[in-house]
Amino acid sequence: MGSAFVLGSFVAAGTFRVDRLPRPGESLLASAVAWEAGGKGFNVAAGLRRLGVEVDGLIPVGTDHLAALAEPALVRMGLPASMIRVHPGPTGIGVGFVGADGENCLAVHPGANLLLSRETVRASAASIASAAMVLAQFEIGDDPIAEAFAIARGAGVPTLLNPSPFRMPARDLLASTTILVVNETEAEALFGSLCPGRAGTGPLRAAAEGLARALHARGVEALAITFGAAGARIVLGGSTILDQPAYPVAAIDTMGAGDAFTAGLAAGLAAGRPWDASCRMAAACGALMVTRAGILDGLPDPGEVTAFLSAHAPGTTAP
C-alpha cells in the first residue's frame, strides 16, 4: 500500500449529544459530552493509518494547554509525532451537536491551523514528492495547500482536496487538484459558483456531470459527491459516472463519516485499486463509522472493512 502525505488540521473537539439539533436562539440540555483530538486533517490521517497506510504530513498546534492533546493522540493512532508543527497562539477548537437520529452540526475555530505556511511545506518537499497521494482540507489556508499540491503535481503525485469548511477553491488550486471530494451542500455551493445559469434547476445528482465538466475544464480529474444515506456519485474525466450506493446501516452518530469516506477512498486508490473497488471501500468506511459513537474509536481497520464488504456483497442475504 502506498504512503500518504496529509496537510492536516488539529482541533480539540467537543461533542454534545442532544435529543435533537438546536433551533436558532435555543438552549438544550445535553445527555452526554465527550472531548477528544479531532480536526478533519487529523481524522483523515488517522483513518488512513488505521487502514494500514503509512502516513506523513503536517499537524499545526498552538502554544496553549490544548496543544498537549496532540502528541498522545498521534501516538495512539500510530502517526509520527514529527508531524506536529507548533505556532504561537491558540490551538484549533471545535464544538459539535449530535441528535438522537445521528445527524450533526458543528463549528470550528481554526486557531494555529491557519498559520501553516508555504515555507513549512517546502521543508517537506521530499516527503510530498515520494508519497502515493497528497491530501488536504480547508481547516488550513490556501497557501500551504497550493504549495504542496504544486510540488506533488510536479512529481506526478495525485492530490485530493476536501474543501470543507467550504470556501470556493482558487483557480490555481483547482488546477493542481486531481480529486475533489465534497458533500451535497459543498457541491451546491460549487455549482452556484461554476454553473450559475443552471443552479437550482434540478436534482444535484443529475447535474453532477455538468459540475464535473466545469471542474475538469479547470484541471480537476475526478469529482466525488457524497449524499449521506443516498450514497455517492463519482464523475471521472468530466464524463464517466460511477454511482456508489450507501450500505444500509442504523446510524448512531454521523460525525466523521465524511472523513472516513475520504480516508477509505484515498487508501484504496493509493494501494492501486480501481475506482469502483475504492468507492466500495470508501462507502464501507463511512457506513461503519456511522454505526459507532465517537470518531477516533470508530475509524475502521482493514479486517472490519473486508468483513463488512463480504457481508454486503451482491446476493448476500442479511442475517
Coordinates of N, CA and C in Angstrom, one line a residue, residues 24-230:
P24 N -32.4 28.1 16.2 CA -31.8 29.4 16.4 C -32.3 30.0 17.8
G25 N -31.3 30.4 18.6 CA -31.7 31.0 19.9 C -32.0 30.1 21.0
E26 N -32.0 28.8 20.7 CA -32.5 27.8 21.7 C -31.3 27.2 22.5
S27 N -31.6 26.9 23.8 CA -30.6 26.2 24.7 C -31.2 24.8 25.0
L28 N -30.3 23.9 24.9 CA -30.7 22.5 25.1 C -29.8 21.9 26.2
L29 N -30.4 20.9 26.9 CA -29.6 20.1 27.8 C -29.0 18.9 27.1
A30 N -27.7 18.6 27.3 CA -27.0 17.5 26.6 C -27.1 16.3 27.5
S31 N -27.3 15.1 26.9 CA -27.3 13.9 27.7 C -25.9 13.3 27.9
A32 N -24.9 13.8 27.1 CA -23.5 13.3 27.2 C -22.6 14.3 26.5
V33 N -21.4 14.3 27.0 CA -20.4 15.2 26.3 C -19.1 14.4 26.3
A34 N -18.3 14.6 25.2 CA -17.0 14.0 25.1 C -16.0 15.0 24.5
W35 N -14.8 14.9 24.9 CA -13.7 15.7 24.3 C -12.7 14.8 23.8
E36 N -12.2 15.0 22.6 CA -11.2 14.2 22.0 C -10.4 15.0 21.0
A37 N -9.3 14.5 20.6 CA -8.5 15.1 19.5 C -9.3 14.9 18.2
G38 N -9.3 16.0 17.4 CA -10.0 15.9 16.1 C -9.4 16.9 15.1
G39 N -10.3 17.3 14.2 CA -9.9 18.1 13.1 C -9.9 17.2 11.8
K40 N -10.4 17.8 10.7 CA -10.6 17.0 9.5 C -9.3 16.4 9.1
G41 N -8.3 17.2 9.1 CA -7.0 16.6 8.6 C -6.5 15.5 9.5
F42 N -6.6 15.7 10.8 CA -6.1 14.7 11.7 C -7.0 13.4 11.6
N43 N -8.3 13.6 11.4 CA -9.2 12.5 11.3 C -8.9 11.6 10.0
V44 N -8.6 12.3 8.9 CA -8.3 11.6 7.7 C -6.9 10.9 7.8
A45 N -6.0 11.6 8.4 CA -4.7 10.9 8.7 C -4.8 9.7 9.5
A46 N -5.6 9.8 10.6 CA -5.8 8.7 11.5 C -6.6 7.6 10.8
G47 N -7.6 7.9 9.9 CA -8.3 6.9 9.2 C -7.4 6.2 8.2
L48 N -6.6 6.9 7.5 CA -5.6 6.2 6.6 C -4.7 5.3 7.4
R49 N -4.2 5.7 8.5 CA -3.2 4.9 9.2 C -4.0 3.6 9.8
R50 N -5.2 3.8 10.2 CA -6.0 2.6 10.7 C -6.2 1.6 9.6
L51 N -6.2 2.1 8.3 CA -6.4 1.2 7.2 C -5.1 0.6 6.7
G52 N -4.0 0.9 7.4 CA -2.7 0.3 7.0 C -1.8 1.2 6.1
V53 N -2.2 2.4 5.9 CA -1.4 3.3 5.0 C -0.4 4.0 5.9
E54 N 0.9 4.1 5.4 CA 1.9 4.8 6.0 C 1.6 6.3 5.8
V55 N 1.6 7.1 6.8 CA 1.2 8.5 6.7 C 2.3 9.4 7.3
D56 N 2.6 10.5 6.5 CA 3.4 11.6 6.9 C 2.6 12.8 6.7
G57 N 3.0 14.0 7.2 CA 2.3 15.2 7.0 C 2.6 16.3 8.0
L58 N 1.7 17.2 8.1 CA 1.9 18.4 8.9 C 0.6 18.6 9.8
I59 N 0.8 18.7 11.1 CA -0.3 18.9 12.0 C 0.0 20.2 12.8
P60 N -0.7 21.3 12.6 CA -0.4 22.6 13.3 C -1.1 22.6 14.7
V61 N -0.4 23.0 15.7 CA -1.0 23.3 17.0 C -0.5 24.6 17.6
G62 N -1.1 25.1 18.6 CA -0.7 26.3 19.2 C 0.2 26.1 20.4
T63 N 0.2 27.1 21.2 CA 1.1 27.1 22.4 C 0.2 27.1 23.7
D64 N -1.1 26.9 23.6 CA -1.9 26.9 24.8 C -2.0 25.5 25.4
H65 N -2.8 25.3 26.4 CA -2.9 24.0 27.1 C -3.5 22.9 26.2
L66 N -4.3 23.3 25.2 CA -5.0 22.3 24.3 C -3.9 21.6 23.4
A67 N -2.8 22.2 23.2 CA -1.8 21.6 22.3 C -1.3 20.3 22.9
A68 N -1.4 20.2 24.2 CA -0.8 19.0 24.8 C -1.6 17.7 24.4
L69 N -2.8 17.9 23.8 CA -3.6 16.8 23.4 C -3.0 16.1 22.1
A70 N -2.2 16.9 21.4 CA -1.9 16.4 20.0 C -1.0 15.2 20.1
E71 N 0.2 15.3 20.7 CA 1.2 14.2 20.6 C 0.6 12.8 21.1
P72 N -0.1 12.8 22.3 CA -0.6 11.5 22.7 C -1.6 11.0 21.7
A73 N -2.4 11.9 21.1 CA -3.4 11.4 20.1 C -2.7 10.8 18.8
L74 N -1.7 11.5 18.4 CA -0.9 11.0 17.2 C -0.3 9.6 17.5
V75 N 0.3 9.5 18.7 CA 1.0 8.3 19.0 C -0.1 7.1 19.2
R76 N -1.2 7.5 19.8 CA -2.3 6.5 19.9 C -2.7 5.9 18.6
M77 N -2.8 6.8 17.6 CA -3.3 6.4 16.3 C -2.2 5.9 15.3
G78 N -1.0 5.7 15.9 CA 0.1 5.2 15.1 C 0.7 6.2 14.1
L79 N 0.5 7.5 14.3 CA 1.0 8.5 13.5 C 2.3 9.1 14.1
P80 N 3.3 9.5 13.3 CA 4.5 10.0 13.8 C 4.3 11.4 14.5
A81 N 4.8 11.6 15.7 CA 4.7 12.8 16.4 C 5.5 13.9 15.6
S82 N 6.4 13.6 14.8 CA 7.1 14.5 14.0 C 6.3 15.3 13.0
M83 N 5.0 14.9 12.8 CA 4.1 15.7 12.0 C 3.7 17.0 12.7
I84 N 3.9 17.1 14.0 CA 3.4 18.3 14.7 C 4.3 19.5 14.4
R85 N 3.6 20.7 14.1 CA 4.3 21.9 14.0 C 3.6 22.9 14.9
V86 N 4.5 23.6 15.8 CA 3.9 24.5 16.8 C 4.0 25.9 16.4
H87 N 2.9 26.6 16.6 CA 2.8 28.0 16.2 C 2.3 28.8 17.4
P88 N 2.8 30.1 17.6 CA 2.3 30.9 18.8 C 0.8 31.1 18.6
G89 N 0.1 31.0 19.8 CA -1.3 31.3 19.7 C -2.1 30.1 20.1
P90 N -3.4 30.2 19.9 CA -4.4 29.1 20.3 C -4.4 27.9 19.3
T91 N -4.6 26.8 19.9 CA -4.8 25.6 19.1 C -6.3 25.6 18.6
G92 N -6.5 24.9 17.5 CA -7.9 24.9 16.9 C -8.8 24.2 17.9
I93 N -10.1 24.6 17.9 CA -11.1 24.1 18.8 C -12.4 24.0 18.0
G94 N -13.2 22.9 18.3 CA -14.5 22.8 17.6 C -15.5 22.2 18.6
V95 N -16.8 22.5 18.3 CA -17.9 22.0 19.1 C -18.9 21.5 18.2
G96 N -19.4 20.3 18.5 CA -20.4 19.7 17.6 C -21.6 19.2 18.5
F97 N -22.8 19.2 17.8 CA -24.0 18.6 18.4 C -24.4 17.4 17.6
V98 N -24.8 16.3 18.3 CA -25.3 15.1 17.7 C -26.7 14.8 18.2
G99 N -27.6 14.8 17.3 CA -29.0 14.5 17.7 C -29.3 13.0 17.9
A100 N -30.4 12.6 18.4 CA -30.8 11.2 18.6 C -30.8 10.4 17.3
D101 N -31.1 11.1 16.2 CA -31.1 10.5 14.9 C -29.8 10.3 14.2
G102 N -28.7 10.8 14.9 CA -27.3 10.7 14.4 C -26.9 11.9 13.6
E103 N -27.8 12.8 13.2 CA -27.4 13.9 12.4 C -26.6 14.9 13.3
N104 N -25.8 15.8 12.7 CA -25.0 16.6 13.5 C -24.8 18.0 12.9
C105 N -24.4 19.0 13.7 CA -23.9 20.3 13.2 C -22.7 20.7 14.1
L106 N -21.9 21.5 13.6 CA -20.7 21.8 14.3 C -20.1 23.2 13.8
A107 N -19.2 23.7 14.7 CA -18.5 24.9 14.4 C -17.0 24.7 14.8
V108 N -16.1 25.3 14.0 CA -14.7 25.1 14.3 C -14.0 26.5 14.3
H109 N -13.1 26.7 15.3 CA -12.2 27.9 15.2 C -10.8 27.3 14.9
P110 N -10.3 27.7 13.7 CA -9.0 27.1 13.2 C -7.8 27.3 14.1
G111 N -7.7 28.5 14.7 CA -6.5 28.7 15.5 C -5.2 28.6 14.8
A112 N -4.3 27.8 15.3 CA -3.0 27.6 14.7 C -3.0 26.9 13.3
N113 N -4.2 26.3 13.0 CA -4.2 25.7 11.7 C -4.1 26.7 10.5
L114 N -4.5 27.9 10.7 CA -4.3 28.9 9.7 C -2.9 29.5 9.6
L115 N -2.0 29.1 10.5 CA -0.7 29.6 10.5 C 0.3 28.7 9.7
L116 N -0.1 27.6 9.2 CA 0.7 26.7 8.4 C 1.2 27.5 7.2
S117 N 2.5 27.5 6.8 CA 3.0 28.3 5.8 C 3.5 27.6 4.6
R118 N 3.7 28.3 3.5 CA 4.4 27.7 2.3 C 5.8 27.2 2.7
E119 N 6.5 28.0 3.5 CA 7.9 27.7 3.9 C 7.9 26.3 4.6
T120 N 7.0 26.1 5.5 CA 6.9 24.8 6.2 C 6.7 23.7 5.3
V121 N 5.8 23.9 4.3 CA 5.5 22.9 3.3 C 6.8 22.6 2.5
R122 N 7.5 23.6 2.1 CA 8.7 23.4 1.2 C 9.7 22.5 1.9
A123 N 9.8 22.7 3.2 CA 10.7 21.9 4.0 C 10.4 20.4 4.0
S124 N 9.1 20.1 3.6 CA 8.7 18.7 3.5 C 8.6 18.2 2.0
A125 N 9.2 18.9 1.1 CA 9.1 18.7 -0.3 C 9.4 17.2 -0.7
A126 N 10.5 16.7 -0.1 CA 10.9 15.3 -0.4 C 9.8 14.3 0.0
S127 N 9.2 14.5 1.1 CA 8.2 13.5 1.6 C 6.9 13.7 0.7
I128 N 6.6 14.9 0.3 CA 5.5 15.1 -0.6 C 5.7 14.4 -1.9
A129 N 6.9 14.6 -2.5 CA 7.2 14.1 -3.8 C 7.3 12.6 -3.9
S130 N 7.5 11.9 -2.7 CA 7.6 10.5 -2.7 C 6.3 9.8 -2.2
A131 N 5.3 10.5 -1.9 CA 4.0 10.0 -1.5 C 3.3 9.4 -2.7
A132 N 2.3 8.5 -2.3 CA 1.4 8.0 -3.4 C 0.2 8.9 -3.6
M133 N -0.1 9.7 -2.6 CA -1.1 10.7 -2.7 C -0.9 11.8 -1.6
V134 N -1.3 13.0 -2.0 CA -1.2 14.2 -1.0 C -2.7 14.7 -0.8
L135 N -3.0 14.8 0.4 CA -4.4 15.2 0.8 C -4.4 16.5 1.6
A136 N -5.5 17.3 1.4 CA -5.7 18.5 2.2 C -7.2 18.8 2.3
Q137 N -7.5 19.6 3.3 CA -8.9 20.1 3.6 C -8.8 21.6 3.9
F138 N -9.9 22.2 4.1 CA -10.0 23.6 4.3 C -10.0 24.2 5.7
E139 N -9.6 23.4 6.7 CA -9.3 23.9 8.0 C -8.0 24.6 8.1
I140 N -7.2 24.6 7.0 CA -6.0 25.3 6.9 C -6.1 26.3 5.7
G141 N -5.1 27.2 5.5 CA -5.2 28.2 4.5 C -4.9 27.7 3.1
D142 N -5.2 28.5 2.1 CA -4.9 28.1 0.7 C -3.4 28.0 0.4
D143 N -2.6 28.9 0.9 CA -1.2 28.9 0.5 C -0.4 27.6 0.8
P144 N -0.5 27.0 1.9 CA 0.2 25.7 2.1 C -0.3 24.6 1.2
I145 N -1.6 24.6 1.0 CA -2.2 23.6 0.1 C -1.7 23.8 -1.3
A146 N -1.7 25.1 -1.8 CA -1.3 25.3 -3.2 C 0.2 24.9 -3.3
E147 N 1.0 25.2 -2.3 CA 2.5 24.9 -2.4 C 2.6 23.3 -2.4
A148 N 1.9 22.6 -1.5 CA 2.1 21.2 -1.5 C 1.6 20.5 -2.8
F149 N 0.4 21.0 -3.3 CA -0.2 20.4 -4.5 C 0.7 20.7 -5.7
A150 N 1.3 21.9 -5.8 CA 2.3 22.2 -6.9 C 3.5 21.2 -6.8
I151 N 4.0 21.0 -5.6 CA 5.1 20.1 -5.5 C 4.7 18.7 -5.9
A152 N 3.5 18.2 -5.5 CA 3.0 16.9 -5.8 C 2.8 16.7 -7.3
R153 N 2.1 17.6 -7.9 CA 1.8 17.5 -9.3 C 3.1 17.6 -10.1
G154 N 4.1 18.4 -9.7 CA 5.3 18.4 -10.4 C 6.1 17.1 -10.3
A155 N 5.8 16.3 -9.3 CA 6.4 15.0 -9.1 C 5.5 13.8 -9.6
G156 N 4.4 14.2 -10.2 CA 3.5 13.2 -10.7 C 2.6 12.5 -9.7
V157 N 2.5 13.1 -8.5 CA 1.8 12.5 -7.4 C 0.3 13.1 -7.4
P158 N -0.7 12.2 -7.3 CA -2.1 12.7 -7.3 C -2.4 13.4 -6.0
T159 N -3.3 14.4 -6.1 CA -3.7 15.2 -5.0 C -5.2 15.0 -4.7
L160 N -5.7 15.1 -3.5 CA -7.1 15.1 -3.1 C -7.4 16.2 -2.2
L161 N -8.4 17.0 -2.6 CA -8.9 18.1 -1.8 C -10.3 17.9 -1.4
N162 N -10.5 18.1 -0.1 CA -11.9 18.2 0.5 C -12.1 19.6 1.0
P163 N -12.8 20.5 0.2 CA -12.9 21.9 0.6 C -13.9 22.1 1.7
S164 N -13.6 21.7 2.9 CA -14.5 21.8 4.0 C -13.7 22.2 5.2
P165 N -14.2 23.2 6.0 CA -15.4 24.0 5.8 C -15.3 24.8 4.4
F166 N -16.5 24.9 3.8 CA -16.4 25.3 2.4 C -16.0 26.8 2.2
R167 N -15.1 27.0 1.3 CA -14.9 28.2 0.6 C -14.5 27.9 -0.8
M168 N -14.8 28.8 -1.8 CA -14.5 28.5 -3.2 C -13.0 28.3 -3.4
P169 N -12.6 27.2 -3.9 CA -11.2 27.0 -4.2 C -10.7 27.9 -5.3
A170 N -9.5 28.5 -5.1 CA -8.9 29.4 -6.1 C -8.7 28.6 -7.4
R171 N -8.6 29.3 -8.5 CA -8.5 28.7 -9.8 C -7.1 27.9 -9.8
D172 N -6.0 28.5 -9.3 CA -4.8 27.8 -9.4 C -4.7 26.5 -8.5
L173 N -5.5 26.5 -7.4 CA -5.6 25.4 -6.6 C -6.4 24.3 -7.3
L174 N -7.5 24.6 -7.9 CA -8.2 23.6 -8.7 C -7.4 23.0 -9.8
A175 N -6.5 23.8 -10.4 CA -5.7 23.4 -11.5 C -4.7 22.3 -11.0
S176 N -4.3 22.3 -9.7 CA -3.4 21.3 -9.2 C -4.1 20.2 -8.4
T177 N -5.4 20.2 -8.4 CA -6.2 19.2 -7.7 C -6.6 18.0 -8.6
T178 N -6.2 16.8 -8.3 CA -6.6 15.6 -9.0 C -8.0 15.2 -8.7
I179 N -8.3 15.1 -7.4 CA -9.6 14.5 -7.0 C -10.2 15.6 -6.0
L180 N -11.5 15.9 -6.2 CA -12.2 16.8 -5.4 C -13.3 16.0 -4.7
V181 N -13.3 16.0 -3.4 CA -14.4 15.3 -2.6 C -15.2 16.3 -1.9
V182 N -16.5 16.3 -2.1 CA -17.4 17.2 -1.5 C -18.7 16.5 -1.1
N183 N -19.4 17.1 -0.1 CA -20.7 16.6 0.3 C -21.7 17.4 -0.5
E184 N -23.0 17.1 -0.3 CA -24.0 17.7 -1.2 C -24.1 19.2 -1.0
T185 N -24.0 19.7 0.2 CA -24.0 21.1 0.5 C -22.9 21.8 -0.2
E186 N -21.7 21.3 -0.1 CA -20.5 21.8 -0.7 C -20.6 21.8 -2.2
A187 N -21.2 20.7 -2.8 CA -21.4 20.6 -4.2 C -22.3 21.7 -4.7
E188 N -23.4 22.0 -3.9 CA -24.3 23.0 -4.3 C -23.6 24.4 -4.4
A189 N -22.7 24.6 -3.4 CA -22.0 25.9 -3.4 C -21.1 26.0 -4.6
L190 N -20.4 24.9 -5.0 CA -19.6 24.9 -6.2 C -20.4 25.1 -7.4
F191 N -21.5 24.4 -7.5 CA -22.4 24.5 -8.6 C -22.9 26.0 -8.8
G192 N -23.2 26.6 -7.7 CA -23.6 28.0 -7.8 C -22.6 29.0 -8.3
S193 N -21.3 28.6 -8.0 CA -20.2 29.5 -8.4 C -19.7 29.2 -9.9
L194 N -19.7 27.9 -10.2 CA -19.2 27.5 -11.5 C -20.2 27.4 -12.6
C195 N -21.4 27.1 -12.2 CA -22.5 26.9 -13.2 C -23.7 27.8 -12.8
P196 N -23.6 29.1 -12.7 CA -24.7 29.9 -12.1 C -25.9 29.9 -12.9
G197 N -25.8 29.7 -14.2 CA -27.0 29.7 -15.0 C -27.9 28.5 -14.9
R198 N -27.3 27.4 -14.3 CA -28.1 26.2 -14.1 C -28.3 25.8 -12.6
A199 N -27.8 26.7 -11.7 CA -28.0 26.4 -10.3 C -29.5 26.3 -9.9
G200 N -29.9 25.3 -9.2 CA -31.2 25.2 -8.7 C -32.2 24.7 -9.7
T201 N -31.7 24.2 -10.9 CA -32.7 23.8 -12.0 C -33.0 22.4 -11.9
G202 N -32.5 21.6 -11.0 CA -32.8 20.2 -10.9 C -32.0 19.5 -9.8
P203 N -32.3 18.2 -9.6 CA -31.5 17.5 -8.6 C -30.0 17.5 -8.8
L204 N -29.3 17.7 -7.7 CA -27.8 17.8 -7.9 C -27.2 16.6 -8.4
R205 N -27.7 15.4 -8.1 CA -27.2 14.1 -8.6 C -27.2 14.1 -10.1
A206 N -28.3 14.6 -10.6 CA -28.4 14.6 -12.1 C -27.5 15.6 -12.7
A207 N -27.3 16.7 -12.0 CA -26.4 17.8 -12.5 C -24.9 17.6 -12.2
A208 N -24.6 16.5 -11.6 CA -23.2 16.3 -11.2 C -22.3 16.3 -12.4
E209 N -22.7 15.7 -13.5 CA -21.9 15.6 -14.7 C -21.5 17.0 -15.2
G210 N -22.5 17.9 -15.2 CA -22.2 19.3 -15.6 C -21.2 20.0 -14.7
L211 N -21.3 19.8 -13.4 CA -20.4 20.3 -12.4 C -19.0 19.7 -12.7
A212 N -19.0 18.4 -12.9 CA -17.7 17.8 -13.1 C -17.0 18.3 -14.4
R213 N -17.8 18.6 -15.4 CA -17.2 19.1 -16.7 C -16.6 20.5 -16.4
A214 N -17.3 21.3 -15.6 CA -16.8 22.7 -15.3 C -15.5 22.6 -14.5
L215 N -15.5 21.6 -13.6 CA -14.2 21.4 -12.8 C -13.1 20.8 -13.6
H216 N -13.5 19.9 -14.5 CA -12.5 19.3 -15.4 C -11.8 20.3 -16.3
A217 N -12.6 21.3 -16.8 CA -12.0 22.4 -17.6 C -11.0 23.2 -16.8
R218 N -11.1 23.1 -15.5 CA -10.2 23.9 -14.6 C -9.1 23.0 -14.1
G219 N -9.1 21.7 -14.5 CA -7.9 20.9 -14.1 C -8.3 19.7 -13.2
V220 N -9.4 19.6 -12.6 CA -9.8 18.5 -11.7 C -10.2 17.3 -12.5
E221 N -9.5 16.2 -12.2 CA -9.7 15.0 -13.0 C -10.9 14.1 -12.5
A222 N -11.2 14.2 -11.2 CA -12.3 13.4 -10.7 C -13.1 14.2 -9.6
L223 N -14.4 14.0 -9.6 CA -15.3 14.7 -8.7 C -16.0 13.6 -8.0
A224 N -16.0 13.6 -6.6 CA -16.8 12.7 -5.8 C -17.7 13.5 -5.0
I225 N -19.0 13.3 -5.1 CA -20.1 13.9 -4.3 C -20.7 12.9 -3.4
T226 N -20.7 13.1 -2.1 CA -21.3 12.2 -1.1 C -22.7 12.8 -0.8
F227 N -23.7 11.9 -0.7 CA -25.1 12.2 -0.4 C -25.6 11.5 0.9
G228 N -24.7 11.2 1.8 CA -25.1 10.6 3.0 C -25.7 9.2 2.8
A229 N -26.9 9.0 3.3 CA -27.6 7.8 3.1 C -28.0 7.5 1.7
A230 N -27.9 8.4 0.8 CA -28.2 8.2 -0.6 C -27.0 7.8 -1.4

